[in-house]
Coordinates of C-alpha atoms in Angstrom, one line a residue:
Chain A
M1 CA -93.6 -178.5 50.7
I2 CA -93.8 -178.0 54.4
L3 CA -92.1 -180.2 57.1
I4 CA -92.1 -179.8 61.0
T5 CA -90.2 -182.6 62.5
H6 CA -88.3 -183.8 65.3
E7 CA -85.8 -185.6 62.9
R8 CA -82.5 -184.2 61.7
L9 CA -83.0 -181.8 58.6
E10 CA -81.2 -183.2 55.6
L11 CA -80.1 -180.3 53.4
E12 CA -79.4 -182.2 50.3
A13 CA -82.6 -184.2 50.4
L14 CA -84.8 -181.1 51.2
T15 CA -83.1 -179.1 48.4
A16 CA -83.6 -181.8 45.8
Q17 CA -87.4 -181.5 46.7
A18 CA -87.4 -177.9 45.3
R19 CA -85.2 -178.5 42.3
G20 CA -86.6 -179.0 38.9
P21 CA -85.2 -179.3 35.4
S22 CA -86.5 -175.6 34.3
N23 CA -84.9 -174.1 37.4
G24 CA -81.5 -172.5 36.9
A25 CA -81.3 -171.2 40.6
V26 CA -81.8 -172.6 44.0
V27 CA -81.3 -170.4 47.1
T28 CA -81.2 -172.1 50.5
F29 CA -81.2 -170.8 54.0
L30 CA -80.1 -172.7 57.0
G31 CA -80.8 -171.4 60.4
T32 CA -78.5 -173.2 62.9
T33 CA -78.0 -173.1 66.6
R34 CA -75.2 -170.9 68.0
D35 CA -73.0 -172.0 70.9
R36 CA -73.2 -168.6 72.7
T37 CA -75.7 -166.0 73.4
E38 CA -74.3 -162.6 74.5
G39 CA -71.4 -164.5 75.9
R40 CA -73.2 -167.2 77.7
R41 CA -72.4 -170.6 76.6
V42 CA -75.5 -172.6 75.4
L43 CA -75.7 -176.3 76.3
Y44 CA -78.6 -177.2 74.2
L45 CA -81.9 -175.9 72.8
E46 CA -85.5 -176.8 72.5
Y47 CA -87.9 -175.7 69.9
E48 CA -91.7 -175.6 70.6
A49 CA -94.3 -175.0 67.9
Y50 CA -97.9 -174.3 67.7
G51 CA -98.4 -176.9 65.2
P52 CA -101.5 -176.4 63.2
M53 CA -101.0 -172.5 63.2
V54 CA -97.5 -173.0 61.9
D55 CA -98.9 -175.1 59.0
N56 CA -101.4 -172.5 58.3
K57 CA -99.0 -169.6 58.4
L58 CA -96.3 -171.5 56.2
Q59 CA -99.0 -172.3 53.5
E60 CA -99.8 -168.5 53.6
I61 CA -96.3 -167.6 53.0
L62 CA -95.9 -170.1 50.2
G63 CA -99.0 -168.6 48.7
E64 CA -97.4 -165.2 48.9
I65 CA -94.3 -166.2 47.0
R66 CA -96.5 -168.0 44.3
E67 CA -98.4 -164.5 44.0
R68 CA -95.2 -162.3 43.9
W69 CA -92.9 -164.3 41.9
G70 CA -94.8 -167.1 40.5
I71 CA -92.6 -169.5 42.3
T72 CA -93.9 -172.8 43.3
D73 CA -90.7 -174.9 44.0
A74 CA -90.2 -174.1 47.7
V75 CA -89.6 -176.2 50.8
V76 CA -89.6 -175.0 54.3
A77 CA -88.6 -177.4 56.9
H78 CA -88.4 -176.7 60.7
R79 CA -87.1 -179.0 63.4
I80 CA -88.6 -178.9 66.7
G81 CA -87.7 -180.7 70.2
R82 CA -84.2 -180.8 71.6
L83 CA -81.3 -179.7 69.3
E84 CA -77.9 -179.8 70.1
V85 CA -75.5 -176.8 69.4
G86 CA -74.5 -176.5 65.7
E87 CA -77.5 -178.3 64.5
V88 CA -79.8 -177.1 61.9
S89 CA -83.2 -175.8 63.1
L90 CA -84.5 -174.3 59.8
V91 CA -84.2 -175.0 56.1
V92 CA -85.8 -173.0 53.5
A93 CA -85.1 -173.9 49.8
V94 CA -86.3 -171.9 46.8
A95 CA -85.8 -172.8 43.1
A96 CA -86.6 -170.3 40.4
P97 CA -85.4 -170.1 36.6
H98 CA -83.3 -167.2 37.5
R99 CA -81.4 -166.3 40.7
K100 CA -82.8 -162.9 41.3
E101 CA -86.2 -164.2 42.0
A102 CA -84.7 -167.1 44.0
F103 CA -82.7 -164.8 46.4
A104 CA -85.8 -162.4 46.8
A105 CA -88.2 -165.2 47.6
C106 CA -86.0 -167.1 49.9
T107 CA -85.3 -163.8 51.9
Y108 CA -88.9 -163.0 52.0
I109 CA -89.9 -166.5 53.4
V110 CA -87.3 -166.2 56.0
D111 CA -88.3 -162.9 57.0
R112 CA -92.0 -163.8 57.1
I113 CA -91.1 -166.9 59.2
K114 CA -89.6 -164.5 61.9
E115 CA -92.4 -162.2 61.9
T116 CA -95.4 -164.6 61.9
V117 CA -94.7 -168.3 62.4
P118 CA -95.3 -169.4 66.0
I119 CA -92.2 -171.3 67.0
W120 CA -90.3 -170.5 70.1
K121 CA -86.8 -171.4 71.2
K122 CA -85.6 -172.3 74.6
E123 CA -81.9 -171.7 75.1
V124 CA -80.5 -173.8 78.0
F125 CA -77.5 -172.5 80.0
E126 CA -75.6 -174.1 82.9
D127 CA -77.5 -171.8 85.3
G128 CA -81.0 -171.4 83.7
H129 CA -82.7 -170.7 80.4
V130 CA -84.4 -168.1 78.3
W131 CA -87.1 -168.5 75.8
V132 CA -86.4 -166.4 72.6
G133 CA -88.5 -165.9 69.5
S134 CA -86.3 -167.2 66.8
E135 CA -83.1 -169.1 66.1
E136 CA -81.3 -165.8 65.2
A137 CA -82.8 -163.4 67.6
G138 CA -80.0 -163.5 70.2
V139 CA -82.1 -161.3 72.3
T140 CA -84.0 -162.5 75.5
T141 CA -87.6 -161.6 74.7
S142 CA -88.8 -163.1 77.9
D143 CA -88.4 -161.2 81.0
S144 CA -86.1 -162.7 83.8
G145 CA -88.6 -162.9 86.6
P146 CA -87.8 -165.1 89.6
D147 CA -89.8 -168.1 88.2
A148 CA -88.2 -168.0 84.7
G149 CA -85.1 -169.7 85.7
S150 CA -83.5 -173.2 85.8
G151 CA -85.7 -175.5 83.8
Chain B
M1 CA -119.2 -169.4 77.5
K2 CA -116.1 -171.4 77.4
V3 CA -112.8 -171.0 75.4
R4 CA -109.9 -173.1 75.3
V5 CA -106.4 -171.3 75.8
H6 CA -103.3 -172.8 74.3
L7 CA -100.0 -171.6 76.0
F8 CA -96.5 -171.9 74.7
A9 CA -93.0 -171.5 75.8
L10 CA -92.7 -169.0 78.6
Y11 CA -96.3 -169.0 79.3
R12 CA -96.6 -172.7 79.3
E13 CA -93.9 -172.8 81.9
R14 CA -95.4 -170.0 84.0
L15 CA -98.6 -171.7 84.3
G16 CA -97.2 -175.2 84.3
C17 CA -99.7 -176.3 81.8
G18 CA -100.1 -176.3 78.0
Q19 CA -103.8 -175.2 78.0
V20 CA -106.5 -173.9 80.2
E21 CA -110.3 -173.5 79.9
V22 CA -111.7 -170.2 80.8
E23 CA -115.2 -169.3 81.5
L24 CA -116.4 -165.9 80.1
P25 CA -119.5 -163.9 80.0
A26 CA -121.6 -164.7 76.8
V27 CA -120.2 -161.5 75.1
A28 CA -116.5 -161.1 75.6
S29 CA -113.5 -159.7 73.7
V30 CA -109.9 -160.9 73.5
E31 CA -109.1 -158.1 76.1
A32 CA -111.7 -159.6 78.6
L33 CA -110.2 -162.9 78.1
L34 CA -106.6 -161.6 78.8
Q35 CA -107.7 -159.5 82.1
S36 CA -109.6 -162.8 83.2
L37 CA -106.3 -164.7 82.8
V38 CA -104.1 -162.1 84.6
E39 CA -106.6 -162.2 87.5
T40 CA -106.3 -165.9 87.9
Y41 CA -102.5 -166.1 87.0
P42 CA -100.9 -162.8 88.3
S43 CA -97.4 -163.8 86.9
L44 CA -98.8 -163.1 83.5
A45 CA -99.4 -159.5 84.2
R46 CA -96.0 -158.2 83.0
L47 CA -96.2 -160.5 79.8
V48 CA -99.5 -159.8 78.6
P49 CA -98.8 -156.2 77.1
N50 CA -96.4 -157.8 74.4
T51 CA -98.5 -160.8 73.7
M52 CA -100.2 -161.6 70.4
V53 CA -103.4 -163.5 70.5
A54 CA -104.4 -166.1 68.0
V55 CA -108.2 -167.1 67.6
N56 CA -108.9 -170.3 65.7
Q57 CA -105.3 -169.9 64.3
E58 CA -105.4 -166.5 63.0
Y59 CA -103.9 -163.4 64.7
A60 CA -106.7 -161.4 66.5
G61 CA -107.1 -157.9 67.8
R62 CA -107.6 -157.0 71.6
S63 CA -111.2 -155.8 70.7
D64 CA -112.3 -158.9 68.6
A65 CA -115.2 -160.8 70.0
L66 CA -114.7 -164.5 71.2
H67 CA -117.3 -167.3 70.7
E68 CA -118.1 -170.4 72.5
G69 CA -115.6 -173.1 71.5
D70 CA -113.0 -170.7 70.2
E71 CA -109.5 -172.0 70.2
V72 CA -107.3 -169.2 71.6
A73 CA -103.6 -169.2 71.9
L74 CA -101.3 -166.7 73.8
I75 CA -98.4 -166.1 71.3
P76 CA -95.2 -164.8 73.0
P77 CA -93.1 -162.5 71.0
V78 CA -91.8 -164.5 68.1
S79 CA -88.8 -162.7 67.1
G80 CA -86.1 -160.7 68.6
G81 CA -85.1 -157.4 67.2
R82 CA -81.5 -158.1 66.2
L83 CA -81.0 -159.8 63.0
Chain C
M1 CA -62.6 -172.2 50.3
I2 CA -62.3 -172.4 46.4
L3 CA -62.9 -175.5 44.6
I4 CA -62.8 -176.2 40.8
T5 CA -63.6 -179.6 39.9
H6 CA -64.7 -182.3 37.4
E7 CA -66.5 -184.1 40.1
R8 CA -70.0 -183.9 41.3
L9 CA -70.7 -181.0 43.7
E10 CA -72.0 -182.3 47.2
L11 CA -74.1 -179.5 48.7
E12 CA -74.3 -181.1 52.3
A13 CA -70.3 -181.4 52.4
L14 CA -69.6 -178.1 50.9
T15 CA -72.1 -176.2 53.2
A16 CA -70.6 -178.0 56.1
Q17 CA -67.1 -176.3 55.3
A18 CA -68.7 -173.0 55.7
R19 CA -70.6 -173.7 58.9
G20 CA -69.2 -172.7 62.3
P21 CA -70.5 -172.8 65.9
S22 CA -70.8 -169.0 66.2
N23 CA -72.9 -168.7 62.9
G24 CA -76.6 -168.7 63.1
A25 CA -77.3 -168.4 59.3
V26 CA -76.0 -170.0 56.2
V27 CA -77.3 -169.0 52.8
T28 CA -76.3 -171.1 49.7
F29 CA -76.8 -170.7 46.1
L30 CA -77.0 -173.5 43.6
G31 CA -76.6 -173.0 39.9
T32 CA -78.2 -175.9 38.0
T33 CA -78.2 -176.8 34.5
R34 CA -81.6 -176.3 32.7
D35 CA -83.3 -178.7 30.2
R36 CA -84.1 -175.8 27.7
T37 CA -82.8 -172.5 26.4
E38 CA -85.3 -170.6 24.4
G39 CA -87.4 -173.6 23.9
R40 CA -84.4 -175.7 22.4
R41 CA -83.8 -178.9 24.4
V42 CA -80.4 -179.3 25.8
L43 CA -78.7 -182.5 25.6
Y44 CA -75.9 -181.9 28.0
L45 CA -73.4 -179.0 28.9
E46 CA -69.7 -178.5 29.0
Y47 CA -67.9 -176.0 31.4
E48 CA -64.5 -174.5 30.5
A49 CA -62.5 -172.5 32.8
Y50 CA -59.4 -170.3 32.7
G51 CA -58.1 -172.1 35.8
P52 CA -55.5 -169.9 37.3
M53 CA -57.4 -166.7 36.6
V54 CA -60.6 -168.2 38.2
D55 CA -58.7 -168.8 41.2
N56 CA -57.4 -165.3 41.4
K57 CA -60.8 -163.8 40.7
L58 CA -62.4 -166.0 43.3
Q59 CA -59.9 -165.1 45.9
E60 CA -60.4 -161.5 45.2
I61 CA -64.3 -161.7 45.6
L62 CA -63.8 -163.6 49.0
G63 CA -61.4 -160.8 50.0
E64 CA -64.2 -158.3 49.1
I65 CA -66.8 -160.1 51.3
R66 CA -64.2 -160.1 54.1
E67 CA -63.8 -156.4 53.9
R68 CA -67.4 -155.6 53.5
W69 CA -69.0 -157.8 55.8
G70 CA -66.4 -159.4 57.9
I71 CA -67.3 -162.9 56.7
T72 CA -64.7 -165.4 56.4
D73 CA -66.8 -168.6 56.3
A74 CA -67.5 -168.9 52.6
V75 CA -67.1 -171.7 50.1
V76 CA -67.3 -171.5 46.4
A77 CA -67.3 -174.5 44.1
H78 CA -67.6 -174.6 40.4
R79 CA -67.9 -177.9 38.4
I80 CA -66.3 -177.9 35.1
G81 CA -66.2 -180.4 32.2
R82 CA -69.3 -182.3 31.0
L83 CA -72.5 -182.0 32.9
E84 CA -75.9 -183.6 32.3
V85 CA -79.1 -181.6 32.4
G86 CA -80.1 -180.9 36.1
E87 CA -76.8 -181.2 37.6
V88 CA -75.2 -178.5 39.8
S89 CA -72.6 -176.5 38.3
L90 CA -71.9 -174.0 41.0
V91 CA -72.4 -174.0 44.9
V92 CA -71.8 -170.8 46.8
A93 CA -72.2 -171.2 50.6
V94 CA -71.9 -168.3 53.1
A95 CA -72.2 -168.5 56.9
A96 CA -72.6 -165.4 59.3
P97 CA -73.8 -164.7 62.6
H98 CA -77.0 -163.1 61.2
R99 CA -79.0 -163.8 58.1
K100 CA -79.0 -160.3 56.5
E101 CA -75.3 -160.4 56.1
A102 CA -75.3 -164.0 54.9
F103 CA -78.0 -163.3 52.3
A104 CA -76.2 -160.0 51.1
A105 CA -72.7 -161.7 50.8
C106 CA -74.2 -164.6 48.9
T107 CA -75.8 -162.4 46.4
Y108 CA -72.7 -160.4 45.9
I109 CA -70.4 -163.3 45.3
V110 CA -72.9 -165.0 42.7
D111 CA -73.2 -161.4 41.0
R112 CA -69.3 -161.0 41.0
I113 CA -68.8 -164.5 39.6
K114 CA -71.1 -163.8 36.7
E115 CA -69.3 -160.4 36.0
T116 CA -65.6 -161.3 36.4
V117 CA -64.8 -165.0 36.6
P118 CA -63.9 -166.5 33.3
I119 CA -65.9 -169.6 33.0
W120 CA -67.8 -170.5 29.9
K121 CA -70.7 -172.9 29.4
K122 CA -71.5 -174.9 26.1
E123 CA -75.1 -175.8 25.6
V124 CA -75.2 -178.9 23.3
F125 CA -78.5 -179.4 21.3
E126 CA -79.4 -181.9 18.8
D127 CA -78.5 -179.8 15.9
G128 CA -75.5 -177.6 17.1
H129 CA -74.3 -175.8 20.4
V130 CA -73.8 -172.4 21.6
W131 CA -71.3 -170.9 24.0
V132 CA -72.8 -168.7 26.8
G133 CA -71.3 -167.0 29.6
S134 CA -73.0 -168.3 32.7
E135 CA -75.2 -171.0 33.6
E136 CA -78.2 -168.6 34.1
A137 CA -77.6 -166.5 31.0
G138 CA -79.9 -168.3 28.8
V139 CA -78.7 -165.7 25.9
T140 CA -76.4 -166.7 23.3
T141 CA -73.7 -164.4 23.4
S142 CA -71.8 -166.1 20.7
D143 CA -72.8 -165.2 17.2
S144 CA -73.9 -167.9 14.9
G145 CA -71.4 -167.9 12.1
P146 CA -70.9 -170.8 9.8
D147 CA -68.3 -172.2 11.8
A148 CA -69.9 -172.0 15.1
G149 CA -72.3 -175.0 14.7
S150 CA -72.2 -178.8 15.5
G151 CA -69.3 -179.3 17.7
Chain D
M1 CA -41.2 -160.0 21.1
K2 CA -43.4 -163.0 21.7
V3 CA -46.6 -163.3 23.6
R4 CA -48.6 -166.4 24.4
V5 CA -52.4 -166.0 23.8
H6 CA -54.8 -168.3 25.6
L7 CA -58.0 -169.0 23.9
F8 CA -61.3 -170.3 25.4
A9 CA -64.7 -171.3 24.4
L10 CA -65.8 -170.0 21.1
Y11 CA -62.4 -168.7 20.3
R12 CA -60.8 -172.1 21.0
E13 CA -63.1 -173.6 18.6
R14 CA -62.7 -170.9 16.0
L15 CA -59.0 -171.4 15.9
G16 CA -59.0 -175.1 16.6
C17 CA -56.5 -174.5 19.3
G18 CA -56.2 -173.3 22.9
Q19 CA -53.2 -171.1 22.6
V20 CA -51.2 -169.4 20.1
E21 CA -47.8 -167.6 20.1
V22 CA -47.8 -164.2 18.5
E23 CA -44.9 -162.2 17.3
L24 CA -45.2 -158.5 17.9
P25 CA -43.1 -155.3 17.6
A26 CA -41.0 -154.7 20.6
V27 CA -43.4 -152.0 21.5
A28 CA -47.2 -153.2 21.2
S29 CA -50.4 -152.7 22.9
V30 CA -53.2 -155.0 23.6
E31 CA -54.9 -153.3 20.6
A32 CA -52.1 -154.2 18.3
L33 CA -52.2 -157.7 19.5
L34 CA -55.9 -157.9 18.5
Q35 CA -55.3 -156.6 15.2
S36 CA -52.6 -158.9 14.5
L37 CA -54.7 -161.8 15.5
V38 CA -57.6 -160.6 13.4
E39 CA -55.2 -160.3 10.4
T40 CA -54.2 -164.1 10.9
Y41 CA -57.7 -165.4 11.8
P42 CA -60.3 -163.3 10.2
S43 CA -63.0 -165.4 11.6
L44 CA -62.5 -163.5 14.9
A45 CA -63.0 -160.1 13.5
R46 CA -66.7 -159.9 14.4
L47 CA -66.1 -161.3 17.9
V48 CA -63.1 -159.1 19.0
P49 CA -65.2 -155.9 19.7
N50 CA -66.9 -157.6 22.7
T51 CA -63.8 -159.4 24.0
M52 CA -62.2 -158.6 27.2
V53 CA -58.4 -159.3 27.4
A54 CA -56.6 -160.6 30.5
V55 CA -52.8 -160.0 30.8
N56 CA -51.0 -162.2 33.3
Q57 CA -54.7 -163.0 34.6
E58 CA -55.7 -159.5 35.2
Y59 CA -58.2 -157.6 33.0
A60 CA -56.4 -155.1 30.8
G61 CA -57.5 -152.2 28.6
R62 CA -56.7 -151.8 24.9
S63 CA -54.1 -149.5 25.1
D64 CA -52.0 -151.2 27.9
A65 CA -48.5 -152.1 26.8
L66 CA -47.5 -155.8 26.3
H67 CA -44.1 -157.2 27.4
E68 CA -42.0 -160.3 26.3
G69 CA -43.4 -163.3 27.9
D70 CA -46.9 -162.0 29.0
E71 CA -49.6 -164.6 29.3
V72 CA -52.4 -163.0 27.3
A73 CA -56.1 -164.4 27.4
L74 CA -59.0 -163.6 25.1
I75 CA -62.1 -163.7 27.3
P76 CA -65.3 -164.1 25.5
P77 CA -68.1 -162.4 27.3
V78 CA -68.7 -164.2 30.5
S79 CA -72.3 -163.5 31.1
G80 CA -75.5 -162.9 29.3
G81 CA -77.9 -160.1 30.0
R82 CA -81.0 -161.8 31.2
L83 CA -80.7 -162.6 34.9

């Protein structure tokens, strides 16, 4: 299941979507928004997605874990729009009969999301903002030219 | 021919706009489109070397040909290095 | 945090215990009870723990991830007593600044729990029961002597 | 000396009881305790080779010495092989 939403991500409900009676293991990943980046205090965040392509890429990734591990019980949910510090931006939940595959597939999905899914995060500070690629990057991938500041 | 270019994140802010239409010669590559964009919007010049380009929602190479009506998107780097 | 309880394990609440504003990644593991073992339908399950030693061993394991990854934000909760099929027996939640450590430490905790923590599971079938070591084992580690049946 | 032996899972069911007190010579090892238990409860004989033993809540070796008042536990195998 794939979900791109402005609403709050509910871990329990999303994980329930992935669980099934023949699965003994569920591994989840939560990406949460941090309060600081390189010592600067973050006021809030904004996520922007290239919607249709995000869907395509996530479907591809779910196809890959089906192929590699035979896993069909997986949920990927990404929140977009404005998020407060500490809120959850990404939930990945993978269920499998045994834990080894569940851990491997969940790690794989998160890695692939970071590599190929077009979603960007804006960190807003008191004195400006930066665009970074992912909720964990912590590195300013934008330059800091004169027109990049105070949004 | 005309292609529509979607802009996100930093690019959208730089150009003040989420998409632009670009007029190109009948035979044109992704690279030609980028050059045309940089001419029109010089503030993109420093960013373009690290940009990925998607054509019809698939990542494309710089030498790939474009076609009338293609949906192009400039993809700023998605992920930082420090994980 | 360590919790051994007869009550239902609440994923959202337990995960919240591990999260903090400087953590960008939370990885959780859920062990759930399956409906079949080697084709036999499971009616329900019972978990039994050697309580004080479970506590000691889990504290040791949390000490190990503190040592290895500097991670202090981790929760381990194990349910004991009777569980219905599909219910959650184990929740492990690990929060860290970045996802790599969170995945590594969560995997490590679950592996170590299976190796060293004295908790046993009884799978009850229509025509008997078996004791197995862990909720994922799926292998009868008890023998099937004449006095091992129908509890 | 006397030691208290905690029994879990299959062992508890076999003996019909969660703990037993065992009288041992003043100098005795874990191995000696296991032999004494098997004499009293022959149904344990086949299980004991795969049993771990905890003394005062720490895993112990077969040759470790026991002491008056020790809390011993027989630990059936915790985990199956197929993960």
